[in-house]
mmCIF file of N, CA and C in Angstrom:
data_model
loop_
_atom_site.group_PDB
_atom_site.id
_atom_site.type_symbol
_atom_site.label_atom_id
_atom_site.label_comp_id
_atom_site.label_asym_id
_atom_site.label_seq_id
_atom_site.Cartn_x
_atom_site.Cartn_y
_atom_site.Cartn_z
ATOM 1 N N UNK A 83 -6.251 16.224 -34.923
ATOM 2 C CA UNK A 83 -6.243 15.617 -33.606
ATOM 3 C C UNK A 83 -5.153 14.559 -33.564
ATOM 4 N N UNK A 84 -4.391 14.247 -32.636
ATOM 5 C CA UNK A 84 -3.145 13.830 -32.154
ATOM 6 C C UNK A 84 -4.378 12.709 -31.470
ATOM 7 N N UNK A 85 -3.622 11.334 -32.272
ATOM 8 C CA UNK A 85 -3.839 9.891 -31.754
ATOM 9 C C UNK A 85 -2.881 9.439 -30.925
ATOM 10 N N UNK A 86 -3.412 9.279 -29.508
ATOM 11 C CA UNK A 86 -2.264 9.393 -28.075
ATOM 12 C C UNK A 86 -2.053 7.419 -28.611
ATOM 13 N N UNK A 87 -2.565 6.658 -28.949
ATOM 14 C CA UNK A 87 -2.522 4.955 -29.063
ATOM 15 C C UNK A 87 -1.517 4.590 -29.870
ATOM 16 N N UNK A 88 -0.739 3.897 -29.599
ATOM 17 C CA UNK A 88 0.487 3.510 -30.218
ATOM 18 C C UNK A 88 -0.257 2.513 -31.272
ATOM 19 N N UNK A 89 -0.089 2.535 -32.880
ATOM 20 C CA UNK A 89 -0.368 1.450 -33.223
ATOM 21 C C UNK A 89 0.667 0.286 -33.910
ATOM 22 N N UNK A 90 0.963 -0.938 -33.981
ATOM 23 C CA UNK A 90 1.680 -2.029 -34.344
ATOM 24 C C UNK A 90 1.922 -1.598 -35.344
ATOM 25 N N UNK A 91 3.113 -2.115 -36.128
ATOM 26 C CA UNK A 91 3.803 -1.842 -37.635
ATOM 27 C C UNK A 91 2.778 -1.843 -38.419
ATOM 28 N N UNK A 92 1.987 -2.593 -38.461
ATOM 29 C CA UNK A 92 0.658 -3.199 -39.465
ATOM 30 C C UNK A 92 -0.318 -2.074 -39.164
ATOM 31 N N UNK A 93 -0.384 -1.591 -38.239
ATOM 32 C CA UNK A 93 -1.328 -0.460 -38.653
ATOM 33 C C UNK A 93 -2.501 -0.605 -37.359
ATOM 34 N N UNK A 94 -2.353 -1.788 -36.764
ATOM 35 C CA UNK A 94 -3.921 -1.840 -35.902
ATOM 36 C C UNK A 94 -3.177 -1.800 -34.724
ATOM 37 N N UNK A 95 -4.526 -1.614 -33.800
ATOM 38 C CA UNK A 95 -3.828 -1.393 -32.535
ATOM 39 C C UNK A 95 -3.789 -2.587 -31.811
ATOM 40 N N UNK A 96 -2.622 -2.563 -30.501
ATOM 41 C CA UNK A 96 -2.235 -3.245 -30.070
ATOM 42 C C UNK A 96 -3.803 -3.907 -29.198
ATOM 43 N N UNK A 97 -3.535 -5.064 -28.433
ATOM 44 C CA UNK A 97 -4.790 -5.933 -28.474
ATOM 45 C C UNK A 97 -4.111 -5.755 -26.673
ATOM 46 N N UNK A 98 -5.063 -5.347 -26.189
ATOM 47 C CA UNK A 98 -4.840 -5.607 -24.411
ATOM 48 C C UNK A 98 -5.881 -5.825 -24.023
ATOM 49 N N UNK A 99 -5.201 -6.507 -22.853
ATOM 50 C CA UNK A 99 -6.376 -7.267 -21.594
ATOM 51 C C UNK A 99 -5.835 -6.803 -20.296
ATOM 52 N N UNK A 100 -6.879 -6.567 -19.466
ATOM 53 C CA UNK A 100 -7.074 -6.222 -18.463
ATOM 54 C C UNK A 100 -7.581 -6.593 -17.548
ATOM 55 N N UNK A 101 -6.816 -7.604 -16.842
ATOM 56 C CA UNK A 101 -7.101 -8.471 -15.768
ATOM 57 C C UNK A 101 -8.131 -7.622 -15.023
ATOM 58 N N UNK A 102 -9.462 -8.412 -14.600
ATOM 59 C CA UNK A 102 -10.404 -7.878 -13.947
ATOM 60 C C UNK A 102 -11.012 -9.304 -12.286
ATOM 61 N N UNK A 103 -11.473 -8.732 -11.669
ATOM 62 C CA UNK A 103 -11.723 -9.618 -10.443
ATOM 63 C C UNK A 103 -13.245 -9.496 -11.166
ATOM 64 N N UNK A 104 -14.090 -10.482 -10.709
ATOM 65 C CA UNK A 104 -15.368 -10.474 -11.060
ATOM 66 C C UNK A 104 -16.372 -9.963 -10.632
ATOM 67 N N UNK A 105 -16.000 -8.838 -10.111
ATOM 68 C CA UNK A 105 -16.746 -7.703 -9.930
ATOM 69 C C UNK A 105 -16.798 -6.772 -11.298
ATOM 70 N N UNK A 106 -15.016 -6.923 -11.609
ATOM 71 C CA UNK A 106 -14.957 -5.559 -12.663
ATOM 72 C C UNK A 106 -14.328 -4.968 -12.062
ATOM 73 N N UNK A 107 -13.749 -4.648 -10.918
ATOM 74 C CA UNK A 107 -13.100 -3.583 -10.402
ATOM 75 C C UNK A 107 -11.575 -3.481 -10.153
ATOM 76 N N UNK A 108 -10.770 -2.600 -9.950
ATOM 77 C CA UNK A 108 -9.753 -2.701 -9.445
ATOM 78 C C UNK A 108 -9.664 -3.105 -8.084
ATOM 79 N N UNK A 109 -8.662 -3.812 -7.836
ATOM 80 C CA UNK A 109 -7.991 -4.596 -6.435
ATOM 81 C C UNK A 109 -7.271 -3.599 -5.797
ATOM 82 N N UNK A 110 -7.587 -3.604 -4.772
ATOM 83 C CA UNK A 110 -6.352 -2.656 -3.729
ATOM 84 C C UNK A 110 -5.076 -2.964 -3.525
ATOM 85 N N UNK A 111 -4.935 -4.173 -4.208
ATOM 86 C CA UNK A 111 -3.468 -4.914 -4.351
ATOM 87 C C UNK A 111 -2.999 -4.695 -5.673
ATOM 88 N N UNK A 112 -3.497 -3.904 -6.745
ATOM 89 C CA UNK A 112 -3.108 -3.541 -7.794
ATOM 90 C C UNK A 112 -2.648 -2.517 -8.140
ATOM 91 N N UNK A 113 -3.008 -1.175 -7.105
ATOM 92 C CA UNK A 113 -2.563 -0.126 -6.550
ATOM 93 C C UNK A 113 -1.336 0.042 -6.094
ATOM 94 N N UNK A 114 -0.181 0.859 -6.446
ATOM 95 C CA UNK A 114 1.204 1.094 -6.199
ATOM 96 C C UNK A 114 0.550 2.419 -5.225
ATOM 97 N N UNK A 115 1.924 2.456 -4.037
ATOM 98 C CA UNK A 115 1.749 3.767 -3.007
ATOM 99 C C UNK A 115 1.337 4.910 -3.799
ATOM 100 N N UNK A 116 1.882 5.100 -4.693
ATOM 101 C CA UNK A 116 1.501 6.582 -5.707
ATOM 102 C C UNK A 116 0.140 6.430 -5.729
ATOM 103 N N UNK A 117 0.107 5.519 -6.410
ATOM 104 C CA UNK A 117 -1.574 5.575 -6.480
ATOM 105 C C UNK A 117 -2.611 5.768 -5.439
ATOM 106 N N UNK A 118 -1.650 4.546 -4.391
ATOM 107 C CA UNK A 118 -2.950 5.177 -2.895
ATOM 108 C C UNK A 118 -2.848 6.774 -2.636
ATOM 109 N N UNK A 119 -2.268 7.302 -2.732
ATOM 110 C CA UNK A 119 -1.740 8.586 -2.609
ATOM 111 C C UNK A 119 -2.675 9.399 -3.266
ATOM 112 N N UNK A 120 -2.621 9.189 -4.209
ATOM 113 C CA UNK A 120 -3.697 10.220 -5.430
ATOM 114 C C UNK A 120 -5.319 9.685 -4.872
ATOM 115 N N UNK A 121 -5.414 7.906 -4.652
ATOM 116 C CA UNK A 121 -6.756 8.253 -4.386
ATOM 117 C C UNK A 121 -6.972 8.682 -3.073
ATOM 118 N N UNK A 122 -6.379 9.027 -1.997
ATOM 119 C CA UNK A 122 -6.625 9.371 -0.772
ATOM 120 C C UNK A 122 -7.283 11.118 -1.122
ATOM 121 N N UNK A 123 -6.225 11.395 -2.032
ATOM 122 C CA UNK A 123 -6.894 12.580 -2.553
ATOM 123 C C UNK A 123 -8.113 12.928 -3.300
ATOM 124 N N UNK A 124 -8.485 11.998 -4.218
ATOM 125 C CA UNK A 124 -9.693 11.790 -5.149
ATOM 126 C C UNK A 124 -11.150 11.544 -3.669
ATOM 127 N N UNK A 125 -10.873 10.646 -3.084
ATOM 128 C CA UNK A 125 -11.745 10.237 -1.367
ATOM 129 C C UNK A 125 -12.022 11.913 -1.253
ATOM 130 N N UNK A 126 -11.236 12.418 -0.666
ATOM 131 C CA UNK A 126 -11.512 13.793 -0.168
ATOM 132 C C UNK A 126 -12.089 14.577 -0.933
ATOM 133 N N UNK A 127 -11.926 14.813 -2.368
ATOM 134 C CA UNK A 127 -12.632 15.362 -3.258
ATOM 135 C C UNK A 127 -14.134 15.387 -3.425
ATOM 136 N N UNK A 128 -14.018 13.832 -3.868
ATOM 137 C CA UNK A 128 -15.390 13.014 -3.539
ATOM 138 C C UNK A 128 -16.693 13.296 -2.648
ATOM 139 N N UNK A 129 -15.827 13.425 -1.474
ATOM 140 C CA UNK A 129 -16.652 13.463 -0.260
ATOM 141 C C UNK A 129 -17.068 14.699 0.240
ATOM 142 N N UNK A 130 -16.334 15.848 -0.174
ATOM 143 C CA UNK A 130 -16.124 17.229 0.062
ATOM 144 C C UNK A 130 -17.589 17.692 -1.325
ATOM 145 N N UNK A 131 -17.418 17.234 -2.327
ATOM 146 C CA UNK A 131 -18.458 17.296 -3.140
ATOM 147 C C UNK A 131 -19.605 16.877 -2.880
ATOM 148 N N UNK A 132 -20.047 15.352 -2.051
ATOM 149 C CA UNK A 132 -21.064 14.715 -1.455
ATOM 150 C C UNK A 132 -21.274 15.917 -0.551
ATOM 151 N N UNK A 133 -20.800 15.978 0.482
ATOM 152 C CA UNK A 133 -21.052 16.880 1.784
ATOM 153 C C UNK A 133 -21.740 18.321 1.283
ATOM 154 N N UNK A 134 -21.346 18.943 0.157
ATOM 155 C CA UNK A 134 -21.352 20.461 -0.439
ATOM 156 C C UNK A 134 -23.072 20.029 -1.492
ATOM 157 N N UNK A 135 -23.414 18.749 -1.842
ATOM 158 C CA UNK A 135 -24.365 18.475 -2.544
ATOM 159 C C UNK A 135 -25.581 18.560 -1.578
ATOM 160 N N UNK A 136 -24.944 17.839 -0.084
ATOM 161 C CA UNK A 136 -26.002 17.605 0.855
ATOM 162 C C UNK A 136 -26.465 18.613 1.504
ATOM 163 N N UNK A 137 -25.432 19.632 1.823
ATOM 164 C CA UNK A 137 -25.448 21.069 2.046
ATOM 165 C C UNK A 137 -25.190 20.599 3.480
ATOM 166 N N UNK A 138 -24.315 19.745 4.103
ATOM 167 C CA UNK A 138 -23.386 19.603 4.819
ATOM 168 C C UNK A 138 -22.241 19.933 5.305
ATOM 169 N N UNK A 139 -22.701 20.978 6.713
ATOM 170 C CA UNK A 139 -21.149 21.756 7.416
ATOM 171 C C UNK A 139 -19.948 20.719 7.613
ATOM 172 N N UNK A 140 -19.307 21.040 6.954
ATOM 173 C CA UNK A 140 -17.602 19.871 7.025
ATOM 174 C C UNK A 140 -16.783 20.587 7.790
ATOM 175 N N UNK A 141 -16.109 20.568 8.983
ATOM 176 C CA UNK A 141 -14.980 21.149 9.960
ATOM 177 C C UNK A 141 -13.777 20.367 9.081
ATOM 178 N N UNK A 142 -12.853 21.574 8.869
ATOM 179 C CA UNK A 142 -11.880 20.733 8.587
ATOM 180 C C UNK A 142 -10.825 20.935 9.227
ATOM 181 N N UNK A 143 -10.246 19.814 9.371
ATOM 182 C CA UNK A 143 -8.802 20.088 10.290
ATOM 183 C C UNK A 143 -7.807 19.670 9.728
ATOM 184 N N UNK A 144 -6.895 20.191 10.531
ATOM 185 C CA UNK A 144 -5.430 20.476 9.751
ATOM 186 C C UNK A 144 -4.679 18.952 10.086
ATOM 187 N N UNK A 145 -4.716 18.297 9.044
ATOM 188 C CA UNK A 145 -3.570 16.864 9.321
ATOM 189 C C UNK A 145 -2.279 17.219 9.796
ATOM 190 N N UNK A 146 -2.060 16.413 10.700
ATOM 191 C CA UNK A 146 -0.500 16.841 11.082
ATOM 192 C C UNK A 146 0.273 15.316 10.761
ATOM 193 N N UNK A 147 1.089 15.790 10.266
ATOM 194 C CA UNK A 147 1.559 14.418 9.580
ATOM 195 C C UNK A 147 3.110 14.273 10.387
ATOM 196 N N UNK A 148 3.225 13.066 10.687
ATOM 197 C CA UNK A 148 4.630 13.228 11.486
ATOM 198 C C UNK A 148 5.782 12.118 10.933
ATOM 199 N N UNK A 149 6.989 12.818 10.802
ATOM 200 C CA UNK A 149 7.987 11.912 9.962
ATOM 201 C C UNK A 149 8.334 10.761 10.983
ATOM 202 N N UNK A 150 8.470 9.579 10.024
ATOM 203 C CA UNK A 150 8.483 8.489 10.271
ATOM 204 C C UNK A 150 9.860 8.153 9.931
ATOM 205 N N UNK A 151 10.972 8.083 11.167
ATOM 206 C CA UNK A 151 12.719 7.603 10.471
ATOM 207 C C UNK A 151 12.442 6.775 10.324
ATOM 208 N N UNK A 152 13.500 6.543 8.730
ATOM 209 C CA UNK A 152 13.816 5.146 8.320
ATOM 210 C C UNK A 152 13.737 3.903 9.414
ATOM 211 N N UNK A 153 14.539 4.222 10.354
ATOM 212 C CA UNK A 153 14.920 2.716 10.721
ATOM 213 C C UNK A 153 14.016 2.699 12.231
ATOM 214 N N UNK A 154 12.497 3.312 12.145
ATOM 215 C CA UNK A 154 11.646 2.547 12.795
ATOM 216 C C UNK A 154 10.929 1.437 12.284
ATOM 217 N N UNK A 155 10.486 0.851 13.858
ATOM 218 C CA UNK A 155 10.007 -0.409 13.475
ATOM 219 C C UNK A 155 8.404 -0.297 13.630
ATOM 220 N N UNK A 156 7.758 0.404 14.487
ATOM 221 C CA UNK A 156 6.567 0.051 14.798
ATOM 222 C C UNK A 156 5.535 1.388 14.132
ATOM 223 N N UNK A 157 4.426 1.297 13.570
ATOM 224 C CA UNK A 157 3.480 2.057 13.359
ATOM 225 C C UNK A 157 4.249 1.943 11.625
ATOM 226 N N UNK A 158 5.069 1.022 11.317
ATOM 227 C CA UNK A 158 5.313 1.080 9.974
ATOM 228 C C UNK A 158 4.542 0.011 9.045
ATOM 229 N N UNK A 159 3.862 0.557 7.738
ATOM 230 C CA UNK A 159 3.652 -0.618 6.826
ATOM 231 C C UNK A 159 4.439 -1.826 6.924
ATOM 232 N N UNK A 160 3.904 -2.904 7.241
ATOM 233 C CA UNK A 160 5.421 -3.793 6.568
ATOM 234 C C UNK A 160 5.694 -4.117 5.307
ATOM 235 N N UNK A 161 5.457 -3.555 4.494
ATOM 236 C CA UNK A 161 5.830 -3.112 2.780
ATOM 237 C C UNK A 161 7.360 -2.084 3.405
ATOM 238 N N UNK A 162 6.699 -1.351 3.795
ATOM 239 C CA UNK A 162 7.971 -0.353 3.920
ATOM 240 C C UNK A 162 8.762 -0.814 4.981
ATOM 241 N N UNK A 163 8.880 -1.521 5.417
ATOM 242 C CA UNK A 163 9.880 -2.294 6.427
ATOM 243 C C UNK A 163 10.474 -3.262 5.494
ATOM 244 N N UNK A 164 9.942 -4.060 4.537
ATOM 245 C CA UNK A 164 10.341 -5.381 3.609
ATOM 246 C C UNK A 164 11.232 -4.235 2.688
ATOM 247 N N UNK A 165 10.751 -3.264 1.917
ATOM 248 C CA UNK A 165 11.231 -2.627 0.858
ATOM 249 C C UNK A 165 13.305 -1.815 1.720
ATOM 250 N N UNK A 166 12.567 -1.377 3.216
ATOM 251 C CA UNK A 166 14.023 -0.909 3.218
ATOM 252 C C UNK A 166 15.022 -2.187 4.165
ATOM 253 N N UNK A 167 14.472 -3.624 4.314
ATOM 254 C CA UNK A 167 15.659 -4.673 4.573
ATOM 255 C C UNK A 167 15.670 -5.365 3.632
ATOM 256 N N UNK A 168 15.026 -4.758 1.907
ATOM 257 C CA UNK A 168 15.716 -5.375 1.017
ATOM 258 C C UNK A 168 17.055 -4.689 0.817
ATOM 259 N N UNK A 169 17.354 -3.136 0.665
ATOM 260 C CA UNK A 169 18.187 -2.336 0.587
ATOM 261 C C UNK A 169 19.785 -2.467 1.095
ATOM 262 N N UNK A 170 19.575 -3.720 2.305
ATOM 263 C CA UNK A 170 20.335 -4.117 3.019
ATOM 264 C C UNK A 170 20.399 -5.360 2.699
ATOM 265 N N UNK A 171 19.475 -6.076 2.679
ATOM 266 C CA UNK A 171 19.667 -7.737 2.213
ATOM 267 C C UNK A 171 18.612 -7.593 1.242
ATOM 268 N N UNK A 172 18.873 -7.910 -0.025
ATOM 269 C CA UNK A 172 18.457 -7.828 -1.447
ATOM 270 C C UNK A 172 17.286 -9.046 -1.763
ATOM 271 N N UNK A 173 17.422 -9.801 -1.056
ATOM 272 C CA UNK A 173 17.324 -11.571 -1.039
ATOM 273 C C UNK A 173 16.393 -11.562 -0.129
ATOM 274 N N UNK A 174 15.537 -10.733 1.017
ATOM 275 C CA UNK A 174 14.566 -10.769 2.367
ATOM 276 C C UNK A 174 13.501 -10.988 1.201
ATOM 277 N N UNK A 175 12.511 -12.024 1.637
ATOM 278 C CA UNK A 175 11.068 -12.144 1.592
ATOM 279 C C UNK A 175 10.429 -11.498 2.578
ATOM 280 N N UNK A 176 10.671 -11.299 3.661
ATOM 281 C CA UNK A 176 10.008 -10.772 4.449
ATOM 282 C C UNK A 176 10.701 -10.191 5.795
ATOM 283 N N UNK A 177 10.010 -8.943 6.455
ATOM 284 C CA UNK A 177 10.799 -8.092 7.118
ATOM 285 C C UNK A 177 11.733 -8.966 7.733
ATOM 286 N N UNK A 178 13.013 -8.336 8.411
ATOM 287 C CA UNK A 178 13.824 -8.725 9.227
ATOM 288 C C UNK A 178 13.230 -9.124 10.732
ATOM 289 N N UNK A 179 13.099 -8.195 11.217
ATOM 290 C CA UNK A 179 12.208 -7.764 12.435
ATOM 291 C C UNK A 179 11.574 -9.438 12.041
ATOM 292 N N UNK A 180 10.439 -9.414 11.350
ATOM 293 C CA UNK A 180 9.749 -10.657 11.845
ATOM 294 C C UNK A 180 10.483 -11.774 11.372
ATOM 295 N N UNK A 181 11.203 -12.134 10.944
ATOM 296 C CA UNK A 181 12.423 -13.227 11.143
ATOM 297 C C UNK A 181 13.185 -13.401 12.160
ATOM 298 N N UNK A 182 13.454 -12.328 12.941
ATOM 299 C CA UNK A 182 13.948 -12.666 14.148
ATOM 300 C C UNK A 182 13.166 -12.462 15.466
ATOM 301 N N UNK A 183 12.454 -12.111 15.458
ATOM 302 C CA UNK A 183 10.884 -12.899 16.101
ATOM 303 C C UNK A 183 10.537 -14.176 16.231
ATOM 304 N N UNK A 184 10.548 -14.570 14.893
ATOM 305 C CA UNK A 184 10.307 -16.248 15.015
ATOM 306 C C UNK A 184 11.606 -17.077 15.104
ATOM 307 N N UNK A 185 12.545 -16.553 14.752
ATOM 308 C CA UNK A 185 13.701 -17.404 15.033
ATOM 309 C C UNK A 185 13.467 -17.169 16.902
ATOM 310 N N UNK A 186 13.584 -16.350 17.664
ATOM 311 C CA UNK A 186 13.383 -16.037 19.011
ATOM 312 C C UNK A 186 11.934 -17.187 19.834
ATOM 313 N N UNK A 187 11.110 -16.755 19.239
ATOM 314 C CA UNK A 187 10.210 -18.149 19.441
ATOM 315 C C UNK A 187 10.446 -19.148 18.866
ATOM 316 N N UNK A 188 11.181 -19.671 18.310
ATOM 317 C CA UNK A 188 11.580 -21.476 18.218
ATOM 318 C C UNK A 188 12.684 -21.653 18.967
ATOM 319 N N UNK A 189 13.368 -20.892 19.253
ATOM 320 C CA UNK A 189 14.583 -20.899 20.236
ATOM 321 C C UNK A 189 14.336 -21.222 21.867
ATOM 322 N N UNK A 190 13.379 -19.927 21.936
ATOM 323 C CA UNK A 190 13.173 -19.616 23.735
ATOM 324 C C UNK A 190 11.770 -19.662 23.901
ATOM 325 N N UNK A 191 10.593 -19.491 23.221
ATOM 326 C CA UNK A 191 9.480 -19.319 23.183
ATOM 327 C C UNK A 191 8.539 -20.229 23.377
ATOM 328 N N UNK A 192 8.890 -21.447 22.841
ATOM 329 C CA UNK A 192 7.962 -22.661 22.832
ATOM 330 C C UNK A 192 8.345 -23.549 23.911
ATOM 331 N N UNK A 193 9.263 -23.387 24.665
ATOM 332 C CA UNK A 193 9.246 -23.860 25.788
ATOM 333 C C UNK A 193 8.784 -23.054 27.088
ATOM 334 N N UNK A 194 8.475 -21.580 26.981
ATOM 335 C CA UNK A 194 7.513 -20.828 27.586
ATOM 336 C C UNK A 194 6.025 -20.981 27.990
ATOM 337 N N UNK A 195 5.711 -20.967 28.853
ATOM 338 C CA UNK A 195 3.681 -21.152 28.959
ATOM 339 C C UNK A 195 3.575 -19.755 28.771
ATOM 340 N N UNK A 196 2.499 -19.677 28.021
ATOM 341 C CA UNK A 196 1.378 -18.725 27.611
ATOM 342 C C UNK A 196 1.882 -17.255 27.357
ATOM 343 N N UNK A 197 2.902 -17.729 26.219
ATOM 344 C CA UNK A 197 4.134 -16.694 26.005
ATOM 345 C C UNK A 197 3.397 -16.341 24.662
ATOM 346 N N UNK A 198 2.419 -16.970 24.199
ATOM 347 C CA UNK A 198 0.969 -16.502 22.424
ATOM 348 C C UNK A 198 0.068 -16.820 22.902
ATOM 349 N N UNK A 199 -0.008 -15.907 23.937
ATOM 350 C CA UNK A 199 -1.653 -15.994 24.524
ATOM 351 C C UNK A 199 -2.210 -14.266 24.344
#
């Protein structure tokens, strides 16, 4: 049998920790897109198994998934808005779009009535 564990020169294995929230669980902020990805798939599995245990009719329908161009702004993560105006400005903390939003309200905005209502 093939030992998949890398062990240290010395022979023992390496010593890890695994940041945990005090539940024990993984964070949804610890999750990379890949990962949401796979569990969106694991959900369906899951549930398709629950439903088939309960002896529950499941309709299924066909997702229609619709491409999203790059350089929209709205119905987008703003992860994926931050990730592609880093591409362009390397140095953005945070989307473009909402930087010039608020530069626009300190400019023209706050002298507006009930312009954040």
């Amino acid at each position: 049998m093939k030992n998949s564990c890398k062990r240290n020169e010395d022979g023992t294995l390496p010593r890890v920790i695994c940041p945990q929230c005090r539940l024990g669980v993984t964070r949804i902020q610890d999750l990379s897109n890949q990962d949401m990805k796979k569990v969106r798939q694991l959900a369906l599995i899951d549930m398709t198994a629950l439903c088939d245990l309960l002896e529950l009719d499941v309709k299924r329908h066909k997702t229609c998934k619709r491409k999203i161009p790059e350089s929209a702004l709205f119905g987008v993560p703003l992860a994926t808005l931050l990730e592609n105006d880093q591409k362009v400005k390397p140095t953005a903390t945070t989307p473009l779009i909402l930087q010039a939003l608020l530069w626009f309200l300190e400019k023209r905005g706050v002298d507006s009535e009930g312009i954040l209502r």
